[in-house]
mmCIF file of C-alpha atoms and ligand atoms in Angstrom:
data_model
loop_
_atom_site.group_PDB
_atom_site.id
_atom_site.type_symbol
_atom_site.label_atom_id
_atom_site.label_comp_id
_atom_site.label_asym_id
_atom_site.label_seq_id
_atom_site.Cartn_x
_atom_site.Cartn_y
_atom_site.Cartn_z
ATOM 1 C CA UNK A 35 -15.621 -4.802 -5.762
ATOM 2 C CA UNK A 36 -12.776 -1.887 -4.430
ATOM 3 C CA UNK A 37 -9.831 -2.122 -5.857
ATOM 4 C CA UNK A 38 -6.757 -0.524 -4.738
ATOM 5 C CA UNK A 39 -3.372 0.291 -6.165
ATOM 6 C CA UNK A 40 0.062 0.248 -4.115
ATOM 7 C CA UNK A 41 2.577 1.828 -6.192
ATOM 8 C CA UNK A 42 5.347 4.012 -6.256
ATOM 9 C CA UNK A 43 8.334 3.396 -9.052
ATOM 10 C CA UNK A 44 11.037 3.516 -6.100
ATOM 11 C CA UNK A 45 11.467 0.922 -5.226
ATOM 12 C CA UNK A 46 11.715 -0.371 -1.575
ATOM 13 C CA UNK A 47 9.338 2.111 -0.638
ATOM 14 C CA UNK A 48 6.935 -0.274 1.141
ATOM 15 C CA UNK A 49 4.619 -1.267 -1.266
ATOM 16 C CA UNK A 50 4.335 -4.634 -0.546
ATOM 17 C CA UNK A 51 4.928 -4.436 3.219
ATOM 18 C CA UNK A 52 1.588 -1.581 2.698
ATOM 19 C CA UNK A 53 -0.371 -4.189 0.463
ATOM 20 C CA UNK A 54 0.087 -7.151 2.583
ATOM 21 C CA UNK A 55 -1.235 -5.498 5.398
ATOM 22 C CA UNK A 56 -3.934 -3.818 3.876
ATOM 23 C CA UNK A 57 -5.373 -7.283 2.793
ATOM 24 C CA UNK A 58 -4.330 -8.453 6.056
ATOM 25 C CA UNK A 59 -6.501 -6.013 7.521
ATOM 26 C CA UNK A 60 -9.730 -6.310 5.644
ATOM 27 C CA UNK A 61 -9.143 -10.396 5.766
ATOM 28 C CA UNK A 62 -8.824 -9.657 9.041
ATOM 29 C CA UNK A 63 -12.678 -8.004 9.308
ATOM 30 C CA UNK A 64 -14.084 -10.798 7.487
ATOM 31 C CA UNK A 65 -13.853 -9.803 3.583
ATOM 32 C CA UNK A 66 -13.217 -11.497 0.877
ATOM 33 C CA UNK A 67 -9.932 -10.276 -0.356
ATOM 34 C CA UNK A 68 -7.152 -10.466 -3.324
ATOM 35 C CA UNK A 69 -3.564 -9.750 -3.974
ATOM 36 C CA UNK A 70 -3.339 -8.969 -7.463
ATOM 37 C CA UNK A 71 1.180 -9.311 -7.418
ATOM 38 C CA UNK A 72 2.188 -7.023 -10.762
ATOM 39 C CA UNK A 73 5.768 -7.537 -9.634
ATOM 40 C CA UNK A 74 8.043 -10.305 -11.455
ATOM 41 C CA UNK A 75 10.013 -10.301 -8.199
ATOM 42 C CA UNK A 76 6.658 -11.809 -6.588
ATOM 43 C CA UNK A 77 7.490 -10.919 -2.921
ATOM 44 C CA UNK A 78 3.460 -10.688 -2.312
ATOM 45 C CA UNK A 79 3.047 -13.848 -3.807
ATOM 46 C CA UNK A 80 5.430 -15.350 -1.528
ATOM 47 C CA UNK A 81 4.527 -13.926 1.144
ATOM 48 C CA UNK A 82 1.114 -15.577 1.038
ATOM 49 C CA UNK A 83 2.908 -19.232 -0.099
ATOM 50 C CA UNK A 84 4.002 -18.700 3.647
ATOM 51 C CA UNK A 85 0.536 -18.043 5.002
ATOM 52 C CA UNK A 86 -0.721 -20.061 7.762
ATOM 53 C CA UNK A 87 -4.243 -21.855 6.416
ATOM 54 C CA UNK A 88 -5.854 -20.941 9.881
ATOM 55 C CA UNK A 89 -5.176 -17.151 9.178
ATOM 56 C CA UNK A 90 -8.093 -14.995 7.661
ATOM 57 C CA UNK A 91 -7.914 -16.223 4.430
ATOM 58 C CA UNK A 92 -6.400 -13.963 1.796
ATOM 59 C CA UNK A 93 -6.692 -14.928 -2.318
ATOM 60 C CA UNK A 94 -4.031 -15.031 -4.972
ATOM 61 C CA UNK A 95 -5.238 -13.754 -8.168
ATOM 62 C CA UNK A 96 -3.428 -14.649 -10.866
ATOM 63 C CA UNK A 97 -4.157 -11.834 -13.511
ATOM 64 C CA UNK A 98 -6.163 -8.964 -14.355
ATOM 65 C CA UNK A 99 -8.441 -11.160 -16.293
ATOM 66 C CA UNK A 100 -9.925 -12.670 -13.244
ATOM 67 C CA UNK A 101 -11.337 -9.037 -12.482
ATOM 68 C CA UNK A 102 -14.875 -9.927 -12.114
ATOM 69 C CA UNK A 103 -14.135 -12.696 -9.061
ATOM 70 C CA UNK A 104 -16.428 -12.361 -6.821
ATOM 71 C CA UNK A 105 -14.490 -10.348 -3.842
ATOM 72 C CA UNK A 106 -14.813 -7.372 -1.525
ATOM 73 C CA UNK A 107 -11.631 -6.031 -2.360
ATOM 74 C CA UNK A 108 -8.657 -6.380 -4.802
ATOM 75 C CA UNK A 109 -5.003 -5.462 -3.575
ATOM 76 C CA UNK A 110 -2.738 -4.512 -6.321
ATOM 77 C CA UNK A 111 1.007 -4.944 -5.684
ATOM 78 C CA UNK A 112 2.787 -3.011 -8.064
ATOM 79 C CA UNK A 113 6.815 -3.531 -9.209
ATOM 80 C CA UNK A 114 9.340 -0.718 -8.834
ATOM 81 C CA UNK A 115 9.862 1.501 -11.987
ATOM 82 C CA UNK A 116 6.132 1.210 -12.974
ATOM 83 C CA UNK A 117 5.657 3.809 -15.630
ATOM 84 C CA UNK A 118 3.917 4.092 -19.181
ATOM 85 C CA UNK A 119 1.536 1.810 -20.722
ATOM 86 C CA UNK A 120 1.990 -0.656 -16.895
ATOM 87 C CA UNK A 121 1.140 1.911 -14.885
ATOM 88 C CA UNK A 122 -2.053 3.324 -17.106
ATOM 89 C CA UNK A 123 -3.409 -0.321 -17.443
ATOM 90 C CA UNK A 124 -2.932 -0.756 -13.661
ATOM 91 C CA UNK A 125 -4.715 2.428 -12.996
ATOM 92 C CA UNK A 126 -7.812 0.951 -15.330
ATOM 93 C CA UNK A 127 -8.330 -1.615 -13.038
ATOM 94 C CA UNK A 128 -9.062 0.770 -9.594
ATOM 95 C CA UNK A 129 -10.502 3.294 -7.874
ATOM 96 C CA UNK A 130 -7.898 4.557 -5.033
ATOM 97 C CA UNK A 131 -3.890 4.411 -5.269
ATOM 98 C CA UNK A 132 -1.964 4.575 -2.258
ATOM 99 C CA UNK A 133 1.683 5.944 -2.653
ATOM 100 C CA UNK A 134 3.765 4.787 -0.082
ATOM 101 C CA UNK A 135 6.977 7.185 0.461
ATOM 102 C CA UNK A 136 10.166 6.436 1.875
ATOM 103 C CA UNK A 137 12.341 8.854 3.719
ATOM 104 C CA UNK A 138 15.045 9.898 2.124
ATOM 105 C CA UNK A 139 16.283 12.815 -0.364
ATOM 106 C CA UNK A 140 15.781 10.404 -3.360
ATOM 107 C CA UNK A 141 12.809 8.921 -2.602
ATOM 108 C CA UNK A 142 11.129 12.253 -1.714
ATOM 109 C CA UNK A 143 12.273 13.064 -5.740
ATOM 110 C CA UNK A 144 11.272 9.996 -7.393
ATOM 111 C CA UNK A 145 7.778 10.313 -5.290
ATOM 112 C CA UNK A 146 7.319 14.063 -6.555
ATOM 113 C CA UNK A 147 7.800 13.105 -10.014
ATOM 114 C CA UNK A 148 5.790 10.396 -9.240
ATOM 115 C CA UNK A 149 2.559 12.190 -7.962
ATOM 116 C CA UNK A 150 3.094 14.769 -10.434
ATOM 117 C CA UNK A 151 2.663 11.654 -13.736
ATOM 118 C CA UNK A 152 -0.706 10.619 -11.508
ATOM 119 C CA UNK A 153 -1.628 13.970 -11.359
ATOM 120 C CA UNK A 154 -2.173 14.503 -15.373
ATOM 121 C CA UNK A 155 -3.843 11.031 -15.478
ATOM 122 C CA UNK A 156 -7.192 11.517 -17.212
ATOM 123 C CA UNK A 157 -8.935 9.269 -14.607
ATOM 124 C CA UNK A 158 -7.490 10.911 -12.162
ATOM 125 C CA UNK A 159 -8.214 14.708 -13.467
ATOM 126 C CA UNK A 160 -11.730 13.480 -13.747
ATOM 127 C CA UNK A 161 -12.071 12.587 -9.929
ATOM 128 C CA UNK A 162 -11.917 8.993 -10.955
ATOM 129 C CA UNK A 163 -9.292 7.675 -9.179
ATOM 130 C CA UNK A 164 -8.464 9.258 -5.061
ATOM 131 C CA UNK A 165 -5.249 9.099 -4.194
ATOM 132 C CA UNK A 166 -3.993 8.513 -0.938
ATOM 133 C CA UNK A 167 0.115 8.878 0.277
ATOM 134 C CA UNK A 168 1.929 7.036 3.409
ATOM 135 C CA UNK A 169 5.314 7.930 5.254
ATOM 136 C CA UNK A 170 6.852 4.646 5.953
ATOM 137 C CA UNK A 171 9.881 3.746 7.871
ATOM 138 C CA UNK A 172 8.901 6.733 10.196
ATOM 139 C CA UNK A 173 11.904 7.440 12.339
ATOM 140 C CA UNK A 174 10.421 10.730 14.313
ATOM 141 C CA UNK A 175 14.091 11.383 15.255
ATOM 142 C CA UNK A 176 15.691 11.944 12.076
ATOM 143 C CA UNK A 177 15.534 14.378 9.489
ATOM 144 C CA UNK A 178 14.696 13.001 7.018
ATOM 145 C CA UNK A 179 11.468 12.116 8.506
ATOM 146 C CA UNK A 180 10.745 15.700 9.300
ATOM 147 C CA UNK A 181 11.732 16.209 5.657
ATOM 148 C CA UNK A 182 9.133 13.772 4.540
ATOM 149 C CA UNK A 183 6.444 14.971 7.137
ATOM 150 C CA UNK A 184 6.519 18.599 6.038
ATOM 151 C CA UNK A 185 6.856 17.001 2.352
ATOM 152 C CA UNK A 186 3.850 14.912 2.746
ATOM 153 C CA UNK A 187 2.072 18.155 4.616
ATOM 154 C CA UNK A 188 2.520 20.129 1.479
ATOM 155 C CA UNK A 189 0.431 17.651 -1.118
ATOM 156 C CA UNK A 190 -2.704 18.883 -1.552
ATOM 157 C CA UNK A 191 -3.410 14.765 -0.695
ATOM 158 C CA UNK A 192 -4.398 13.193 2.487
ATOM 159 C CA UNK A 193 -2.114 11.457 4.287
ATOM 160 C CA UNK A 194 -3.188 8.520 5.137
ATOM 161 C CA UNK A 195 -1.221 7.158 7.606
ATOM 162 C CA UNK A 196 2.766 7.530 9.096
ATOM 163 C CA UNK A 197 4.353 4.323 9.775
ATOM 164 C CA UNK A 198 7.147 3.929 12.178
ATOM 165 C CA UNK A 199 9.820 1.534 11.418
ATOM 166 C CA UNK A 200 9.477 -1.287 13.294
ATOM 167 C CA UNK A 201 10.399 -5.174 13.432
ATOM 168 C CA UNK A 202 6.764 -6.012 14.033
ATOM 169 C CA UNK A 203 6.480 -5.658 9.907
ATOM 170 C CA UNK A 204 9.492 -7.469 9.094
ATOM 171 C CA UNK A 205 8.890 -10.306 11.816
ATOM 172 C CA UNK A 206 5.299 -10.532 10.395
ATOM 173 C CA UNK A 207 6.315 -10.988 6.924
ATOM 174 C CA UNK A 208 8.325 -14.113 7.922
ATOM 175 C CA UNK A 209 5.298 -16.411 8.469
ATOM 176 C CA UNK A 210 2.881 -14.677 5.850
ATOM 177 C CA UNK A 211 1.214 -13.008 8.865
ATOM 178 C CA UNK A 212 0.249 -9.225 9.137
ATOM 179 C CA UNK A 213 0.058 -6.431 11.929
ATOM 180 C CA UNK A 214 -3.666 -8.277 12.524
ATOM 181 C CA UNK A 215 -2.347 -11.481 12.753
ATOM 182 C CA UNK A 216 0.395 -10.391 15.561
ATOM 183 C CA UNK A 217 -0.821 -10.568 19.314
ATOM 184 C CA UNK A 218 -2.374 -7.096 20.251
ATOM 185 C CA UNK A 219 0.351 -6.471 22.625
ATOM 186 C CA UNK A 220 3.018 -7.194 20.003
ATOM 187 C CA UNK A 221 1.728 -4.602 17.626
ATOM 188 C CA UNK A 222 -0.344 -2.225 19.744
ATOM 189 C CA UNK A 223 1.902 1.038 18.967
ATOM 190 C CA UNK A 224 1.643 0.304 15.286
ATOM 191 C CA UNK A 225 -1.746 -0.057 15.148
ATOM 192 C CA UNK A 226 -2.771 2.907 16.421
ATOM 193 C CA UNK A 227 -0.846 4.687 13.625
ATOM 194 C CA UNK A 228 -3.331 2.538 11.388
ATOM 195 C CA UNK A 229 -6.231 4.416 12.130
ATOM 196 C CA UNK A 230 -6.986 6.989 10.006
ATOM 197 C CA UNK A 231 -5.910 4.734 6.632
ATOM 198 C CA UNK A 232 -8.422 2.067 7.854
ATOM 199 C CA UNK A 233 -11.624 4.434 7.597
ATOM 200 C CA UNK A 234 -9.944 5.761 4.657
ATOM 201 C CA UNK A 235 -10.468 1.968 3.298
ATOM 202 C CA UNK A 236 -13.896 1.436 4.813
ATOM 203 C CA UNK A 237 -15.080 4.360 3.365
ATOM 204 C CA UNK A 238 -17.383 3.988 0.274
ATOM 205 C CA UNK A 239 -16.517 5.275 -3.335
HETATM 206 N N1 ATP B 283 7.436 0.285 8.669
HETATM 207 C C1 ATP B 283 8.488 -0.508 8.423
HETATM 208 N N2 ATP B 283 9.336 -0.844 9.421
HETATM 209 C C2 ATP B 283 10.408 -1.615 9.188
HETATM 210 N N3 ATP B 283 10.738 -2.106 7.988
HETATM 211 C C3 ATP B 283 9.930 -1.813 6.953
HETATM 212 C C4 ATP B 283 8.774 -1.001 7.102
HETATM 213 N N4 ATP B 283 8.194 -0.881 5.894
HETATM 214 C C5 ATP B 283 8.950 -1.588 5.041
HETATM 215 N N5 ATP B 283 10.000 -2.155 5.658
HETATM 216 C C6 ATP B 283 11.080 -2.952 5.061
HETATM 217 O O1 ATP B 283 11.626 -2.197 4.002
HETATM 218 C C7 ATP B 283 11.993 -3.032 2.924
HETATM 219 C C8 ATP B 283 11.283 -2.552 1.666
HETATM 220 O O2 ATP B 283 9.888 -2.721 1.858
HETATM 221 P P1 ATP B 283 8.974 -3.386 0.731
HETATM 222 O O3 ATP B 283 9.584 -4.636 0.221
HETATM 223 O O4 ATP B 283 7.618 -3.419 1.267
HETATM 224 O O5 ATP B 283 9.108 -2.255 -0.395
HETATM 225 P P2 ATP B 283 8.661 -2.339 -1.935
HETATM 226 O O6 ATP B 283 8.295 -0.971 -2.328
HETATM 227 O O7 ATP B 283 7.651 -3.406 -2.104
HETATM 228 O O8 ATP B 283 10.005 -2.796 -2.641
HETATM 229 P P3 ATP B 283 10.148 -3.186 -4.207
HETATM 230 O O9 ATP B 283 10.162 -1.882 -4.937
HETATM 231 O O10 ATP B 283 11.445 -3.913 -4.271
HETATM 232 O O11 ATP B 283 8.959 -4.028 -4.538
HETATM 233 C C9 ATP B 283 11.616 -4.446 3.328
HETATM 234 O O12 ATP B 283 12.773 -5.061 3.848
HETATM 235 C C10 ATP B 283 10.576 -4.238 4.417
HETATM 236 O O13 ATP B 283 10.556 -5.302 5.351
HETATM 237 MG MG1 MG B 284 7.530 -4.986 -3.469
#
């Protein structure tokens, strides 16, 4: 089984909107997938209370102990402010985090700091652990999305994807739906920003 790890301590990043889709996606292509919610605020967990039965089917797994279920892929939702001990028994459990990164001043900082703490992670120093980052709420007028592009540019990380803020996300989340549940034609420009993150996922360890 892949697991993967959405995190990223500031919160309102886009962590959930990023692991709801991601499952979305892979439910979408016919795998058997997991949301593993960390967060006490359980907006994943909602989310998927909301989910149509006719949609591809995505699983709620209700702790770390059901590991060994028999799935394709496990989608960890992490809480803002994850740090310490969470955060290194979270990063036990996969193979790939994906940082999703907000633009603004402050969440540029928090992210930095952030990256730098995964960086000095022994799995990670070992090659253990690939790490992935995502510019959300891509406005490719304003500053600070330049800011964050040329931030993002700089990591010696791929980036995986840039996101553009859009209502198709927010509209989705309403009904438990994704990007791949939407009509093409309501979500066409957003997928195609999808692309590169999506091999990124298909790709084996
Ligand atoms: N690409 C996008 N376009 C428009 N709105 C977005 C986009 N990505 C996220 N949002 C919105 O931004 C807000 C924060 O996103 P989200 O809840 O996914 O962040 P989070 O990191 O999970 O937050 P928390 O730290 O509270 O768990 C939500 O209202 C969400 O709908
Ligand atoms: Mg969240």
């Amino acid at each position: 089984m892949k697991a993967i790890l959405i995190a990223n301590p500031k919160g309102g990043s886009g962590k959930t909107t990023l692991s709801t889709n991601i499952a979305g996606y892979l439910a979408s292509r016919g795998q058997r997938v997991a949301i593993l919610d960390l967060d006490r605020q359980k907006s994943a967990t909602q989310w998927l209370a909301n989910r149509l039965r006719n949609l591809p089917a995505i699983e709620l797994m209700q702790s770390d102990v059901e590991k060994d279920a028999p799935l394709d892929t496990l989608v960890i939702d992490s809480p803002a402010g994850l740090h310490g001990k969470n955060l290194e028994h979270a990063l036990k459990l996969v193979h790939r985090v994906i940082v999703p990164i907000a633009p603004s001043a402050f969440d540029i900082q928090a992210s930095r700091d952030f990256l730098e703490v995964l960086h000095h992670e022994k799995m990670v120093r070992k090659g253990k652990i690939f790490i992935g980052v995502v510019g959300m709420r891509m406005d490719p007028r304003t500053r600070a999305a330049l800011t964050l592009e040329q931030f993002l540019k700089g990591l010696d990380l791929p980036v995986l994807a840039y996101l553009r803020e859009a209502q198709a996300y927010v509209n989705a989340a309403f009904e438990g739906k994704t990007l791949f549940d939407l009509p093409p034609s309501l979500a066409q420009r957003e997928l195609e920003q999808w692309a590169y993150l999506l091999n990124w996922l298909e790709k084996s360890e």
